[in-house]
mmCIF file with all atom_site columns, C-alpha atoms in Angstrom:
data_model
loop_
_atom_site.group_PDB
_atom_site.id
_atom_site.type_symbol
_atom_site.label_atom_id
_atom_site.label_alt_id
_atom_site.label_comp_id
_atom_site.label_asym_id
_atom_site.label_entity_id
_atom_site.label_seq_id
_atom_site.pdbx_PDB_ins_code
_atom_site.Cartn_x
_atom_site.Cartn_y
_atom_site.Cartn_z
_atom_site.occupancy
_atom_site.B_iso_or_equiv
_atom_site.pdbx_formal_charge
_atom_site.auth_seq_id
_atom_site.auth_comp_id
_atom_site.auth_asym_id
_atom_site.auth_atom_id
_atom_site.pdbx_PDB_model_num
ATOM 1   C CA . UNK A 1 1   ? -47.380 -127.355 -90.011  1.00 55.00 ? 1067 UNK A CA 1
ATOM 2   C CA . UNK A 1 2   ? -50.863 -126.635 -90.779  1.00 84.00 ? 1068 UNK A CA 1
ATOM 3   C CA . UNK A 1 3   ? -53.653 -128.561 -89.314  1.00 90.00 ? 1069 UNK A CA 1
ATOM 4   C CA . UNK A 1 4   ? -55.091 -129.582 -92.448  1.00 91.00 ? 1070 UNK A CA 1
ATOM 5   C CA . UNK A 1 5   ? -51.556 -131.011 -94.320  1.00 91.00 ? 1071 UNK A CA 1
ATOM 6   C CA . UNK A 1 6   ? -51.425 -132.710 -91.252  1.00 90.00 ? 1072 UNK A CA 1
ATOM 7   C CA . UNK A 1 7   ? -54.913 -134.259 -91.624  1.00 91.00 ? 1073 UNK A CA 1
ATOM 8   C CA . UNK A 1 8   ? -53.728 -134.651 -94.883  1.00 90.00 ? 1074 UNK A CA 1
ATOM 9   C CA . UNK A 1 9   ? -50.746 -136.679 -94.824  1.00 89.00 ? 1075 UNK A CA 1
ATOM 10  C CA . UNK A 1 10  ? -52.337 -139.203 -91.837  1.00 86.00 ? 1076 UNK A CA 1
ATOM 11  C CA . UNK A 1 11  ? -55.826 -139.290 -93.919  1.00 88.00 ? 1077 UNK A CA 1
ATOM 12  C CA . UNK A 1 12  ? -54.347 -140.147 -97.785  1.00 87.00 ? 1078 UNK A CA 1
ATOM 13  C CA . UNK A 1 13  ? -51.204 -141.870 -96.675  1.00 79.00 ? 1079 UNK A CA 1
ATOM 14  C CA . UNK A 1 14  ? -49.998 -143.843 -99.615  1.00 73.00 ? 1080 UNK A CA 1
ATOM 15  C CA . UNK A 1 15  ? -47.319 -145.956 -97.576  1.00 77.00 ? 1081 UNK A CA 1
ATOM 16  C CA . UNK A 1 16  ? -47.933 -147.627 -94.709  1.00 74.00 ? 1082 UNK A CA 1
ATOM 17  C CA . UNK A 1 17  ? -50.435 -150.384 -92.626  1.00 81.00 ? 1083 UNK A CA 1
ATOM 18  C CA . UNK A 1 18  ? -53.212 -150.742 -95.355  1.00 85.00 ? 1084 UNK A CA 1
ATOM 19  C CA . UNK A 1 19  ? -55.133 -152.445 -92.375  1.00 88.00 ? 1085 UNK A CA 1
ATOM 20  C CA . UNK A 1 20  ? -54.460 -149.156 -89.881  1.00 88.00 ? 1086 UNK A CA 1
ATOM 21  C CA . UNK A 1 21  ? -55.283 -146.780 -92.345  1.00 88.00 ? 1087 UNK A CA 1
ATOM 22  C CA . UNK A 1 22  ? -59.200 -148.633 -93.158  1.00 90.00 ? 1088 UNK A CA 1
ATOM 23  C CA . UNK A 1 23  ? -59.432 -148.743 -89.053  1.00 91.00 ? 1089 UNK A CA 1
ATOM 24  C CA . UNK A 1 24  ? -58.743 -145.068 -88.887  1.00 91.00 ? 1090 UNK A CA 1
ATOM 25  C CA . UNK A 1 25  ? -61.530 -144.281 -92.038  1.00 92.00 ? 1091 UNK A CA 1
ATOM 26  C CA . UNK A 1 26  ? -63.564 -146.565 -89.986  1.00 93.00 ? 1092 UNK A CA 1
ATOM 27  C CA . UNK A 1 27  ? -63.619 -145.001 -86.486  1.00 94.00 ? 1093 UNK A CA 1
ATOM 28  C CA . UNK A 1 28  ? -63.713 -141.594 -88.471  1.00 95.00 ? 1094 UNK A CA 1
ATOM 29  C CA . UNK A 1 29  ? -66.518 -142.392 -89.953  1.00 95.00 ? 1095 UNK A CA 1
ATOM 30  C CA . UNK A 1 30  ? -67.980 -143.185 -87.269  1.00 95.00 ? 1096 UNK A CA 1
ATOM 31  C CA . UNK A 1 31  ? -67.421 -139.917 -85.295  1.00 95.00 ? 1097 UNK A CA 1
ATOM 32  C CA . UNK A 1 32  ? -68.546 -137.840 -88.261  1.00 96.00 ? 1098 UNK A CA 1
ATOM 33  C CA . UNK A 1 33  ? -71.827 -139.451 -88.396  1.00 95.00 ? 1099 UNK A CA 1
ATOM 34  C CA . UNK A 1 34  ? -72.091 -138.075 -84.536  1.00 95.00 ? 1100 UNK A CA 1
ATOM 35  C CA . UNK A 1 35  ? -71.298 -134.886 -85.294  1.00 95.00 ? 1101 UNK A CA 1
ATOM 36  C CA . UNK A 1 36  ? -73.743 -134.732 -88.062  1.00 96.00 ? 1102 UNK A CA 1
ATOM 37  C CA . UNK A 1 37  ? -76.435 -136.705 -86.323  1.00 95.00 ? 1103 UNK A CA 1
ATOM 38  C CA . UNK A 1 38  ? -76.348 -133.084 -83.364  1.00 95.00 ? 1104 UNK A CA 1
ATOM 39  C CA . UNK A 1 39  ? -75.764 -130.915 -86.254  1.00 94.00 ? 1105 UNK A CA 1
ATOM 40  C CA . UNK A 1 40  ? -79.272 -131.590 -88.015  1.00 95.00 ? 1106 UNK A CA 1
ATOM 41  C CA . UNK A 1 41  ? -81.124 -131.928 -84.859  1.00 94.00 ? 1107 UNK A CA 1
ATOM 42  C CA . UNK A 1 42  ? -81.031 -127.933 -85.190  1.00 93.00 ? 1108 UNK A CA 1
ATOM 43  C CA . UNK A 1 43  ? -80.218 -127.597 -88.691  1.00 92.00 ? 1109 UNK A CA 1
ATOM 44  C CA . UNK A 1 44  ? -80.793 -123.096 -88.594  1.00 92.00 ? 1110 UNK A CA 1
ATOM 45  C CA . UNK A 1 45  ? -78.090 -123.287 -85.762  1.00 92.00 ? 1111 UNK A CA 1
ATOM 46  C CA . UNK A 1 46  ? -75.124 -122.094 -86.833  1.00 90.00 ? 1112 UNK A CA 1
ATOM 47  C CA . UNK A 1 47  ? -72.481 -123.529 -84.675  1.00 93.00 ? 1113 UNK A CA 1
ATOM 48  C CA . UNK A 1 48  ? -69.382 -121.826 -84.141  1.00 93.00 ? 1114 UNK A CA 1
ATOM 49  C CA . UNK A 1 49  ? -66.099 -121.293 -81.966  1.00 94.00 ? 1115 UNK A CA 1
ATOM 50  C CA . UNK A 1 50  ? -62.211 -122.278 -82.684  1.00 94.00 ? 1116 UNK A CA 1
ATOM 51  C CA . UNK A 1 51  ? -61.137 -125.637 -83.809  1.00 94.00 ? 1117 UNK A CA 1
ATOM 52  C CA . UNK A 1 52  ? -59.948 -126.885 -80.723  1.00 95.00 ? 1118 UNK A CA 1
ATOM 53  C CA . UNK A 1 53  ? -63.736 -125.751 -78.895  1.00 95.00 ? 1119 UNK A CA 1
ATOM 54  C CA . UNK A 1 54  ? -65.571 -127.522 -81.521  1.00 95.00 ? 1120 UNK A CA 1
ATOM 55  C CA . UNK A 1 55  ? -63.638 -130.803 -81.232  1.00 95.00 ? 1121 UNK A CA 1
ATOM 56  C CA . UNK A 1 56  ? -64.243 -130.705 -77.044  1.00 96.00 ? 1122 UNK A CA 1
ATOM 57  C CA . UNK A 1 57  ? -67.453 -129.730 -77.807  1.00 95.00 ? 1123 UNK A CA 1
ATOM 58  C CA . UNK A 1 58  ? -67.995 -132.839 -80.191  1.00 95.00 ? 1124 UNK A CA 1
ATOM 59  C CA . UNK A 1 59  ? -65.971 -134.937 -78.648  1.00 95.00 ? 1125 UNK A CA 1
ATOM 60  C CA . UNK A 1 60  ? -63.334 -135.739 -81.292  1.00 95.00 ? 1126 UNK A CA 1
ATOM 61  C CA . UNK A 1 61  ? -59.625 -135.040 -81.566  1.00 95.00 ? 1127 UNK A CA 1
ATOM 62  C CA . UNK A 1 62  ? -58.355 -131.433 -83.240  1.00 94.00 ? 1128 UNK A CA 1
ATOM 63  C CA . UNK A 1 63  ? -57.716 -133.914 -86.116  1.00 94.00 ? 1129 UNK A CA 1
ATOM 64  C CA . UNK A 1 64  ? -60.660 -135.752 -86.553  1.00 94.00 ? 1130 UNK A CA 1
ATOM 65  C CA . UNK A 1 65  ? -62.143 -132.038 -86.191  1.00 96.00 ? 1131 UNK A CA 1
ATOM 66  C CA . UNK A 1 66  ? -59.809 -130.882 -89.008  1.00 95.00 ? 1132 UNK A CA 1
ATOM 67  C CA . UNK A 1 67  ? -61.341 -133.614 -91.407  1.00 95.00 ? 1133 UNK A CA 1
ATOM 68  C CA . UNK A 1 68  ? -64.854 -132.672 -90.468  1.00 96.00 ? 1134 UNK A CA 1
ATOM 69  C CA . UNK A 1 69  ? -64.435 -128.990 -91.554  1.00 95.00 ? 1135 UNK A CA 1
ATOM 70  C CA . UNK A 1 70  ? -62.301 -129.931 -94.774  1.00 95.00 ? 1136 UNK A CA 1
ATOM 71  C CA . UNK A 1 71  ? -65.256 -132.315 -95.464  1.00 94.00 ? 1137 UNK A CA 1
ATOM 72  C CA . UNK A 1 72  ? -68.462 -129.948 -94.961  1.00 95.00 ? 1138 UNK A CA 1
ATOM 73  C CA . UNK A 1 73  ? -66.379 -126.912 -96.296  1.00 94.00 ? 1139 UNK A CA 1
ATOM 74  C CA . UNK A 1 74  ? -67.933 -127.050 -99.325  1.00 94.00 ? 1140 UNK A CA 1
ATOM 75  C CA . UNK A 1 75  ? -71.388 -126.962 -98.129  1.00 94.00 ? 1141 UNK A CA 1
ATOM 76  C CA . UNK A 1 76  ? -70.718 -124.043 -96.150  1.00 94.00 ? 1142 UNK A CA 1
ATOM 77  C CA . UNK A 1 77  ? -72.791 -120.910 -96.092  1.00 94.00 ? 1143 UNK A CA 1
ATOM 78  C CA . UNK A 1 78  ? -69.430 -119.067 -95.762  1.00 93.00 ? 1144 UNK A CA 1
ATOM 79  C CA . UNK A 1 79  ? -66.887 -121.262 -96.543  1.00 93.00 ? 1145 UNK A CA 1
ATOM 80  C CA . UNK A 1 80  ? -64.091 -121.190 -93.445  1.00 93.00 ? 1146 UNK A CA 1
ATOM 81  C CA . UNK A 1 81  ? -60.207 -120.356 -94.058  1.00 92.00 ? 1147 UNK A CA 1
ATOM 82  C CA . UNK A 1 82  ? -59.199 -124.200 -93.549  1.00 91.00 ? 1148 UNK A CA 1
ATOM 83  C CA . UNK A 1 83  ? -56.133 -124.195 -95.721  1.00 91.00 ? 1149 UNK A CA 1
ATOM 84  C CA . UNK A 1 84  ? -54.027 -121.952 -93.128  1.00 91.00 ? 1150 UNK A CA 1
ATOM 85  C CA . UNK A 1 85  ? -56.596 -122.968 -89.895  1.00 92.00 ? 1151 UNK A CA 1
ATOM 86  C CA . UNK A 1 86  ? -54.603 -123.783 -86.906  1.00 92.00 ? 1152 UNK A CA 1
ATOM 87  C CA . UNK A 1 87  ? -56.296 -124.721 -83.218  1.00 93.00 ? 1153 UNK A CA 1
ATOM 88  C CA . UNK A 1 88  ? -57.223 -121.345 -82.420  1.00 94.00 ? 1154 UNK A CA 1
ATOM 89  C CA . UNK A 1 89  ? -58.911 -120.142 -85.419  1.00 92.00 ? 1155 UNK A CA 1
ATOM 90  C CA . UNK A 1 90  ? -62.899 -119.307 -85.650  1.00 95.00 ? 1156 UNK A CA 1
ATOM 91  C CA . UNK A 1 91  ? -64.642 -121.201 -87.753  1.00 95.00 ? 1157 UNK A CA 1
ATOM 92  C CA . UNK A 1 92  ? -68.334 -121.961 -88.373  1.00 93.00 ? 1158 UNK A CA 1
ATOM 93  C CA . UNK A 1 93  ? -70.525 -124.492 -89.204  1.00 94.00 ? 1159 UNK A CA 1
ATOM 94  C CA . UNK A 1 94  ? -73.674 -122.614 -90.903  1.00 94.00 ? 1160 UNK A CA 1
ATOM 95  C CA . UNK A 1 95  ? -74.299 -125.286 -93.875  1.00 95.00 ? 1161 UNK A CA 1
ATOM 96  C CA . UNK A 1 96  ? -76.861 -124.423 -97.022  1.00 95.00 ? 1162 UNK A CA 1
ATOM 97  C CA . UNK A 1 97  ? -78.791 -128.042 -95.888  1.00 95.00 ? 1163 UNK A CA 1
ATOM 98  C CA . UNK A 1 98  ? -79.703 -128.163 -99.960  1.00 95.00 ? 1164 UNK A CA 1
ATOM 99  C CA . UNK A 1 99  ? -75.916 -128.164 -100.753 1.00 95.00 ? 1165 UNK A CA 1
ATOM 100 C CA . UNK A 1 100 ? -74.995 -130.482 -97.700  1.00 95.00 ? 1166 UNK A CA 1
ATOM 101 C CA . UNK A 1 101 ? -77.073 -133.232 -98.988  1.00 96.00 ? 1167 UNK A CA 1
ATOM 102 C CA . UNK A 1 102 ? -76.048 -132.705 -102.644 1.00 95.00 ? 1168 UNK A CA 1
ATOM 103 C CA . UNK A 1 103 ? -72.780 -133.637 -102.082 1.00 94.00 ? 1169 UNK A CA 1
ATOM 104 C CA . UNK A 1 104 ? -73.369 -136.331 -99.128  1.00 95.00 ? 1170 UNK A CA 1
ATOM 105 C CA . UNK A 1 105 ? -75.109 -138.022 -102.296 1.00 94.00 ? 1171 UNK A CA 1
ATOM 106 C CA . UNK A 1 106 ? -72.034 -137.163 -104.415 1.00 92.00 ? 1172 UNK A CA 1
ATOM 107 C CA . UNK A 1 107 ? -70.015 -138.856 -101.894 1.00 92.00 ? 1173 UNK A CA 1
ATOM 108 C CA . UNK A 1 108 ? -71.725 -141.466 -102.098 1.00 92.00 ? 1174 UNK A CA 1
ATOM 109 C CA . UNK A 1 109 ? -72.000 -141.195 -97.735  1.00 93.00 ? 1175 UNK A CA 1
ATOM 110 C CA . UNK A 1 110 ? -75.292 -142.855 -97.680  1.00 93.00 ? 1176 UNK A CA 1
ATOM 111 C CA . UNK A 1 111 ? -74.936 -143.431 -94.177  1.00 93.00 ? 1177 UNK A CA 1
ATOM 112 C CA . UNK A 1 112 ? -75.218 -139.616 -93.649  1.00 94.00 ? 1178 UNK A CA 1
ATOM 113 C CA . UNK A 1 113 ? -77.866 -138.710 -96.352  1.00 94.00 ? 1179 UNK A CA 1
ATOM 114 C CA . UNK A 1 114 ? -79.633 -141.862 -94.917  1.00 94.00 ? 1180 UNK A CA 1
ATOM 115 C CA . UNK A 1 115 ? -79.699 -140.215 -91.570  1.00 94.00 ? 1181 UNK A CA 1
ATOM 116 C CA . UNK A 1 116 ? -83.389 -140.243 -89.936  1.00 95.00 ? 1182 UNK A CA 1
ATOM 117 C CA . UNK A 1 117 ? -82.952 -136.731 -88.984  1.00 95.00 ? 1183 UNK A CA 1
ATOM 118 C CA . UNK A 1 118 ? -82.907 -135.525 -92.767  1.00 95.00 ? 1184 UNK A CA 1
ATOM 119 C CA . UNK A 1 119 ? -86.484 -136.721 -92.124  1.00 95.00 ? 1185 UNK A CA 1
ATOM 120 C CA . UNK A 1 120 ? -87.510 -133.609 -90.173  1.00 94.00 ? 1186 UNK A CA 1
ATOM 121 C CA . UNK A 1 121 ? -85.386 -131.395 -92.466  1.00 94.00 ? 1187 UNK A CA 1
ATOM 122 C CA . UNK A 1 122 ? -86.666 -132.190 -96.086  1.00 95.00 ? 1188 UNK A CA 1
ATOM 123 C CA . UNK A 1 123 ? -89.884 -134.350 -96.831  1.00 95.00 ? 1189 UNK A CA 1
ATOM 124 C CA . UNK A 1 124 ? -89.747 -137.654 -99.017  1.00 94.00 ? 1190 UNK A CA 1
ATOM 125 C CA . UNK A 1 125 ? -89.844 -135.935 -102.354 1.00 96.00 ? 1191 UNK A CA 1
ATOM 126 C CA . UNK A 1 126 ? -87.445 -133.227 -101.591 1.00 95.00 ? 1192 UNK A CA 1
ATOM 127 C CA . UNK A 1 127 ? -85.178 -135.957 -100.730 1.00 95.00 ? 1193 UNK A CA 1
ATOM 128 C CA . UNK A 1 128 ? -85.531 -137.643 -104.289 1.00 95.00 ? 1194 UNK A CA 1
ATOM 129 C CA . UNK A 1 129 ? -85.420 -134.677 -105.747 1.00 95.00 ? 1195 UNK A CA 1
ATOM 130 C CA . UNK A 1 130 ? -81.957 -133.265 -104.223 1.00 94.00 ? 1196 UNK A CA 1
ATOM 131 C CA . UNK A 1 131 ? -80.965 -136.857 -104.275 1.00 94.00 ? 1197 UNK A CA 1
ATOM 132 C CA . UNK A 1 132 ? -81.451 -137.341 -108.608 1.00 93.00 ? 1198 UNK A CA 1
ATOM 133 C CA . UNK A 1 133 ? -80.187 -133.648 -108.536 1.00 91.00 ? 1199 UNK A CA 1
ATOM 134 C CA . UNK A 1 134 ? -76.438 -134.224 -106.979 1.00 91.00 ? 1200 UNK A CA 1
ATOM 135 C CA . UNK A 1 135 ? -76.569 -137.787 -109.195 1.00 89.00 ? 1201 UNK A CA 1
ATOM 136 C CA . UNK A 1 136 ? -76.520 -135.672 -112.630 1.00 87.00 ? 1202 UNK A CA 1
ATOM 137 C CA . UNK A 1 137 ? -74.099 -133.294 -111.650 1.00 82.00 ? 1203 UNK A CA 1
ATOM 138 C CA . UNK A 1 138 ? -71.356 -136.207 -112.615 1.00 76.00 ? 1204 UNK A CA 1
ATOM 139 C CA . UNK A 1 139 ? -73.201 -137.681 -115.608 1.00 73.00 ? 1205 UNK A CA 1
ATOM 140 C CA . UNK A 1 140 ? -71.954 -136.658 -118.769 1.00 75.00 ? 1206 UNK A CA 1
ATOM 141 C CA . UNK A 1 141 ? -74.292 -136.553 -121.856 1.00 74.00 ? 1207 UNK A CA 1
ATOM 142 C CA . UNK A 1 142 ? -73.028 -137.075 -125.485 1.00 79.00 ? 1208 UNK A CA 1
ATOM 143 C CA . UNK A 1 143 ? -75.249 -135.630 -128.488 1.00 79.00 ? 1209 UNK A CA 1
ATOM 144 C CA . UNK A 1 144 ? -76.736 -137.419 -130.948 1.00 84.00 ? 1210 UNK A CA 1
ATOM 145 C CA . UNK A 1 145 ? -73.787 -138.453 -133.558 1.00 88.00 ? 1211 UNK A CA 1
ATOM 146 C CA . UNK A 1 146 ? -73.748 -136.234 -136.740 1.00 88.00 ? 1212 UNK A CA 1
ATOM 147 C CA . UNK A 1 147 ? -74.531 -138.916 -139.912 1.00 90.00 ? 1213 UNK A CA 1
ATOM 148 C CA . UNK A 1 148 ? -72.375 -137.933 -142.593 1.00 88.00 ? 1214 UNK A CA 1
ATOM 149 C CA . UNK A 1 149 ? -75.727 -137.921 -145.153 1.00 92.00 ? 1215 UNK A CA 1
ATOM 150 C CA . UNK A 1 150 ? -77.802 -135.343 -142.237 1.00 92.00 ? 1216 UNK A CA 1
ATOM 151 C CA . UNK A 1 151 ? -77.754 -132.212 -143.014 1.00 92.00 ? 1217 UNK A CA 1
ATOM 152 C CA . UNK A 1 152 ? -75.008 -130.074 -141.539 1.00 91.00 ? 1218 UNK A CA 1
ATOM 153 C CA . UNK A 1 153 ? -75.982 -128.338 -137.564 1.00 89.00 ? 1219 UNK A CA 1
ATOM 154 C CA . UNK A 1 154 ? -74.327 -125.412 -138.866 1.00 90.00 ? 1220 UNK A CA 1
ATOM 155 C CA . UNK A 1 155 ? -77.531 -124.242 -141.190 1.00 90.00 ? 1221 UNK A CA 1
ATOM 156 C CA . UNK A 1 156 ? -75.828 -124.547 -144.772 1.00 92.00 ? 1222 UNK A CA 1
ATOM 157 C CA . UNK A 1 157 ? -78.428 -126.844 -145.888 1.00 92.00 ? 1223 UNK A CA 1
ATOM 158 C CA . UNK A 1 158 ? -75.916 -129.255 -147.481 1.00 93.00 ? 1224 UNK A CA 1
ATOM 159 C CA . UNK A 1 159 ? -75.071 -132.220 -146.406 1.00 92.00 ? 1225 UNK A CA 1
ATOM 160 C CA . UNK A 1 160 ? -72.698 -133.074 -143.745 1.00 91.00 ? 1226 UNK A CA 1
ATOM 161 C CA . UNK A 1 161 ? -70.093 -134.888 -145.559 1.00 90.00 ? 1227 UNK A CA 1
ATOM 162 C CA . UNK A 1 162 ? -70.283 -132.112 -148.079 1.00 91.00 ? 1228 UNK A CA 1
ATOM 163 C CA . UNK A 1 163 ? -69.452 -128.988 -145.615 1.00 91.00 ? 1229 UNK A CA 1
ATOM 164 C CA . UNK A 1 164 ? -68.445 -129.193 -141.991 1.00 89.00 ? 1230 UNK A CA 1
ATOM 165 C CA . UNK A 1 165 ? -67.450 -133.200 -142.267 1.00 84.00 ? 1231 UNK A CA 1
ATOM 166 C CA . UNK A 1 166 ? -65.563 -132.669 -145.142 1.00 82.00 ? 1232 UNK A CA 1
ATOM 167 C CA . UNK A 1 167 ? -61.226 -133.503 -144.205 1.00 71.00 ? 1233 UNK A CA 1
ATOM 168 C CA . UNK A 1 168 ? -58.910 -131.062 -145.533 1.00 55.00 ? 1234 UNK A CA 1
#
């Protein structure tokens, strides 16, 4: 079975110990923040290796590792092939820092876009600025309603109810 199903079915299990499943978001949560807290320290590093050397190297599990990289795959320079990844294939971790805090925002992960070390990376009104940027990529604008007396958006010059409003 591939590494990431695996991940998977532990990480979204719909049956089971509600309480074990929390404890397992919690301590990965926990671990992920580690990894990212050495990852920004040298943010133009691009760390790579195989799975299983980047989870010694962080300290985690070959799971918890597997989460990481479906998690910052997105934010990825070069995205990595983690849909058929097993323990011995290369990836990297060379993130576009722009895109990594986008979607920490749209994950609403404050406690990783609230990292100090985003400090050093981007100044206070990059921050806001990325920050109001990744918040209006999900917010969905409706025009201005159409009154049936306006005049019709298509140019006509008639009314509305009179030409593109008009029911068959």
């Amino acid at each position: 079975m591939a590494l990431l199903q695996e991940w998977r079915e532990t990480a979204y299990a719909q049956t089971g110990d509600k309480k074990k499943l929390q404890q397992f978001w919690d301590e990965y949560f926990k671990l992920e923040k580690g990894i990212y807290e050495k990852l920004l320290a040298a943010p133009d590093e691009v760390v790579s290796g195989t799975v299983k050397e980047l989870a010694e190297h962080y300290g985690v599990s070959v799971q918890i590792m597997t989460g990481f990289l479906d998690g910052i795959n997105d934010s990825l320079v070069e995205p990595n092939p983690i849909e058929e990844m097993t323990e011995d294939t290369v990836v990297n971790l060379g993130f576009d820092k722009e895109k990594l805090y986008r979607n920490m925002v749209d994950a609403k992960a404050d406690w990783l876009y609230g990292l100090p070390a985003w400090e050093a990376i981007f100044d206070e009104e990059k921050r806001k600025a990325l920050y109001l940027e990744a918040k209006k990529m999900n917010t969905i604008v409706k025009g201005k309603k159409i009154g049936r007396n306006d005049p019709c958006p298509c140019g006509s010059g008639k009314k509305y109810k009179f030409c593109c409003g008009r029911t068959a």
